[in-house]
Tab-separated table of C-alpha atoms in Angstrom:
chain	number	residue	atom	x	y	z
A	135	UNK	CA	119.257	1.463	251.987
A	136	UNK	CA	121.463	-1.567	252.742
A	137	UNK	CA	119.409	-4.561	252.266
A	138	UNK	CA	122.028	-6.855	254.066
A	139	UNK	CA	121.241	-4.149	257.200
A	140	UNK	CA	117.523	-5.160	257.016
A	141	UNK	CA	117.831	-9.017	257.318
A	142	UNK	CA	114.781	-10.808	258.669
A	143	UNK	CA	113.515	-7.507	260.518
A	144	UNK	CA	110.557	-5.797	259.536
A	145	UNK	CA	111.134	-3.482	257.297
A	146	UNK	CA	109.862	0.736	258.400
A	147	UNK	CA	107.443	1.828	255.437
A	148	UNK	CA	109.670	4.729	255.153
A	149	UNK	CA	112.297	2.483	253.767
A	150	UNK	CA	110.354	0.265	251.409
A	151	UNK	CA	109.129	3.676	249.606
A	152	UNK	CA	112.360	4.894	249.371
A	153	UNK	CA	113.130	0.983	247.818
A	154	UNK	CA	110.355	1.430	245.589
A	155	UNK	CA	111.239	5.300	244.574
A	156	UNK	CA	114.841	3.714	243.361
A	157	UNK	CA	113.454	0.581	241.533
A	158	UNK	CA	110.830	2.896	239.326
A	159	UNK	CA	114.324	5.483	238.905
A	160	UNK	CA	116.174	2.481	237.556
A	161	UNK	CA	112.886	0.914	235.574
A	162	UNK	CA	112.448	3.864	234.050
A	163	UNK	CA	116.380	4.381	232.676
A	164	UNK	CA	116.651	1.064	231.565
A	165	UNK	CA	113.443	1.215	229.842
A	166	UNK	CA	114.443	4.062	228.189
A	167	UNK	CA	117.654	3.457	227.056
A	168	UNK	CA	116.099	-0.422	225.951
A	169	UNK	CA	113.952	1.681	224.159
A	170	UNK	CA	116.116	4.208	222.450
A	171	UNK	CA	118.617	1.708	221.654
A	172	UNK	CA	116.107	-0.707	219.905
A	173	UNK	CA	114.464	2.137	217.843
A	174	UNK	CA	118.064	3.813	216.283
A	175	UNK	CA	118.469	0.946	214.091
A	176	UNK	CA	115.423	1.214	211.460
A	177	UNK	CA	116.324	4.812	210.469
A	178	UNK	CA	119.777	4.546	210.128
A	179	UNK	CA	118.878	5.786	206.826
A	180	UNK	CA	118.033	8.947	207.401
A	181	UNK	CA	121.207	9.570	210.166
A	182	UNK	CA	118.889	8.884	212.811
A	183	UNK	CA	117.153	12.402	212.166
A	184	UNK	CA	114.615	13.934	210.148
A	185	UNK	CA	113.053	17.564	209.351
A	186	UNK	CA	109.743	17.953	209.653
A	187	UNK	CA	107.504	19.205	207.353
A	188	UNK	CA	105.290	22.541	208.682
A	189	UNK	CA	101.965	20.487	208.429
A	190	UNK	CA	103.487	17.446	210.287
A	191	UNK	CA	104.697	19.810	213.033
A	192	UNK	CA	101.692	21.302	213.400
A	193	UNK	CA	99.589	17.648	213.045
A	194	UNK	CA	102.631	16.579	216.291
A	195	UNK	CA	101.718	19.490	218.248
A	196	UNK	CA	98.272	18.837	217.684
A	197	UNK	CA	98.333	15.311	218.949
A	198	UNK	CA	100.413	16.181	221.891
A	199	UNK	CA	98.508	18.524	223.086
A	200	UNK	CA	95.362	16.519	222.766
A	201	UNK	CA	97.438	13.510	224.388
A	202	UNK	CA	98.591	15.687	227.177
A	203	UNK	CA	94.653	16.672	228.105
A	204	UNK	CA	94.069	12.965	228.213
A	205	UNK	CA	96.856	12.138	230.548
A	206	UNK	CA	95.153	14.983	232.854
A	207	UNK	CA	91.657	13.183	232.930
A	208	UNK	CA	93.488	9.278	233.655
A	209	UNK	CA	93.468	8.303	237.268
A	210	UNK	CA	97.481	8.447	237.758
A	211	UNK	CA	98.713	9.945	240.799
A	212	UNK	CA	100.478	13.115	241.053
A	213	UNK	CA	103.903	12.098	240.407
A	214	UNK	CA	102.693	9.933	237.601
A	215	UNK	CA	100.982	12.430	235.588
A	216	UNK	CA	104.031	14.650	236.505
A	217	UNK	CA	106.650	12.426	234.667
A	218	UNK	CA	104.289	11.698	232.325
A	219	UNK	CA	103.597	15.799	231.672
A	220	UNK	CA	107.208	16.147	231.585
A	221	UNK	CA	107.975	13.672	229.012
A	222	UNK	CA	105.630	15.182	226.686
A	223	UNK	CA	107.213	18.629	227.541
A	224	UNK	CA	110.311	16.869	226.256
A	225	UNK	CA	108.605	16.033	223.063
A	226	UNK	CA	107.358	19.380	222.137
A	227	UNK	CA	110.993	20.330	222.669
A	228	UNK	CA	112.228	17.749	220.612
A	229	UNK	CA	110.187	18.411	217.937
A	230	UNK	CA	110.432	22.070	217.479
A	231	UNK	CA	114.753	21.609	216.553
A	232	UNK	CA	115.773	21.632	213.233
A	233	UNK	CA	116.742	18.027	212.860
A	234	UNK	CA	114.504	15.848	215.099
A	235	UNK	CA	115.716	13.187	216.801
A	236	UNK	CA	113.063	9.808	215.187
A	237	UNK	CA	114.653	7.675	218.078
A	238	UNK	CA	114.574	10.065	220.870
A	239	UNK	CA	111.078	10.860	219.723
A	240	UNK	CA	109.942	7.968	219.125
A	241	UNK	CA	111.129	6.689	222.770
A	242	UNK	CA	109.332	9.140	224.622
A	243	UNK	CA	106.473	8.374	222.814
A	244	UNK	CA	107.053	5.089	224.041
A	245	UNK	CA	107.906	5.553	227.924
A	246	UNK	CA	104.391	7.672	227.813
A	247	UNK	CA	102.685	4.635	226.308
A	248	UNK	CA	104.080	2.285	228.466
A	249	UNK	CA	102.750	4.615	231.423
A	250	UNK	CA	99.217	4.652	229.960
A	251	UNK	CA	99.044	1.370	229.456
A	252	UNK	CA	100.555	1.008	233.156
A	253	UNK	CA	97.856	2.817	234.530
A	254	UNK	CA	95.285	0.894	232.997
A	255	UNK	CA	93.668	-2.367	233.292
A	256	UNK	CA	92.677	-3.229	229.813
A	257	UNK	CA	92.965	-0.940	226.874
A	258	UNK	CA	89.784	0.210	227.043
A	259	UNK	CA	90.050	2.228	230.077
A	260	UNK	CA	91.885	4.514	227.913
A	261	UNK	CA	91.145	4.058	224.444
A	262	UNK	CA	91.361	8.156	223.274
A	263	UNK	CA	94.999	7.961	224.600
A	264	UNK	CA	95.884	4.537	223.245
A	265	UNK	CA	94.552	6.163	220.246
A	266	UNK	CA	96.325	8.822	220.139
A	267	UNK	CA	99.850	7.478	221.128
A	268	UNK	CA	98.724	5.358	217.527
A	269	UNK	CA	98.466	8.757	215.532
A	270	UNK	CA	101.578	10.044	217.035
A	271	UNK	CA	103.542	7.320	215.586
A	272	UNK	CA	101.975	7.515	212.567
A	273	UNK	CA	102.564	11.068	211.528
A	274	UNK	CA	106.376	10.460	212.589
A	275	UNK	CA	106.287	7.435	210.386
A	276	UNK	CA	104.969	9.524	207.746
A	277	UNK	CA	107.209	12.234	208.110
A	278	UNK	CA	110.274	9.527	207.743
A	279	UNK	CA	109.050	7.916	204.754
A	280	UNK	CA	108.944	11.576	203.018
A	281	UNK	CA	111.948	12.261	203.854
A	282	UNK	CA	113.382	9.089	202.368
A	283	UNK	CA	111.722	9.404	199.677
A	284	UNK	CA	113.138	13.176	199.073
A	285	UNK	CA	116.642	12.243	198.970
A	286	UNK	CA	115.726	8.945	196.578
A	287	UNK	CA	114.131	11.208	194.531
A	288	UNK	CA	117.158	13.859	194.933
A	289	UNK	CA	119.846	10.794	194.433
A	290	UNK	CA	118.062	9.433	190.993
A	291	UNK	CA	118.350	13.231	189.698
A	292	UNK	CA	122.126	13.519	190.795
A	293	UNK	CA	122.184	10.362	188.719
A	294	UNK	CA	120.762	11.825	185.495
A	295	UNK	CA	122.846	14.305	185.042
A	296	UNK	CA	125.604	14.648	181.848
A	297	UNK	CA	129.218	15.041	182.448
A	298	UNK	CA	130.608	18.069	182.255
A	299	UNK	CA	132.506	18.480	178.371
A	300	UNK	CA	136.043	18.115	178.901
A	301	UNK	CA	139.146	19.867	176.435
A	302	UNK	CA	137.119	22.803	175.213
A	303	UNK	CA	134.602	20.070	173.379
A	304	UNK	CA	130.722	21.344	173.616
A	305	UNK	CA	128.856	18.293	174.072
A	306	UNK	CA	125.449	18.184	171.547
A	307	UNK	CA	122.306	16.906	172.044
């Protein structure tokens, strides 16, 4: 649609859904990549990618499973809940590689937040999910901080050790 071809005319409902269709496309990119961008920077540390420990993957699949039956009972409508269904599709994908992602987890975690919170009126139309989204970010934090603290740990050992003897000499005790 050419807004300069709509000028002061009324505008067909047809076209203003197809407007609003292409605003939520670009809301929802933008958002995303806002998103993405602003949550790289914190775990630099780690590469930007962690491996998760078999209890936090289970405690992640858990939670998005119990997140994804409280999507189902919120008053979206269809294409909604479908995006939102989708995203955590992507999650469980994300989740299950070897090194996981923490920013592009961490920013669907936030798209499907934002969503929720769209949806609602206050917070406590939808406190379980609100909830939820909470726990989500929590076990990922978790998982982070023990992996950080795995390779200080792993560093400080490096650090202890002797140097090798050099010119036949046996080093002693």
């Amino acid at each position: 649609i050419n807004l300069s071809d709509i000028g002061n005319k009324p505008v067909p409902k047809e076209k203003l859904a197809a407007l609003e269709v292409k605003a939520a496309a670009i809301t929802y990119d933008s958002l995303a990549d806002k998103i993405s961008k602003t949550i790289e920077a914190p775990f630099s540390e780690t590469g930007g990618h962690i491996s998760l420990s078999g209890s936090g993957l289970v405690r992640l699949f858990q939670l998005s499973r119990q997140l994804r039956e409280e999507v189902l009972a919120m008053p979206f409508d269809a294409a909604q809940q479908k995006k939102l269904l989708l995203l955590l599709d992507e999650f469980d994908e994300a989740i299950q590689t070897k090194r996981v992602s923490v920013a592009r987890i961490m920013t669907i975690v936030a798209i499907v937040a934002a969503g929720v919170a769209g949806v609602t009126s206050t917070l406590a139309d939808a406190p379980s999910a609100i909830e939820t989204i909470g726990k989500i970010t929590s076990a990922i934090g978790m998982e982070v901080e023990s992996e950080e603290e795995v390779k200080r740990i792993t560093a400080e050992k490096e650090q202890l050790r002797l140097p090798a003897p050099t010119n036949g000499q046996e080093s002693k005790p």
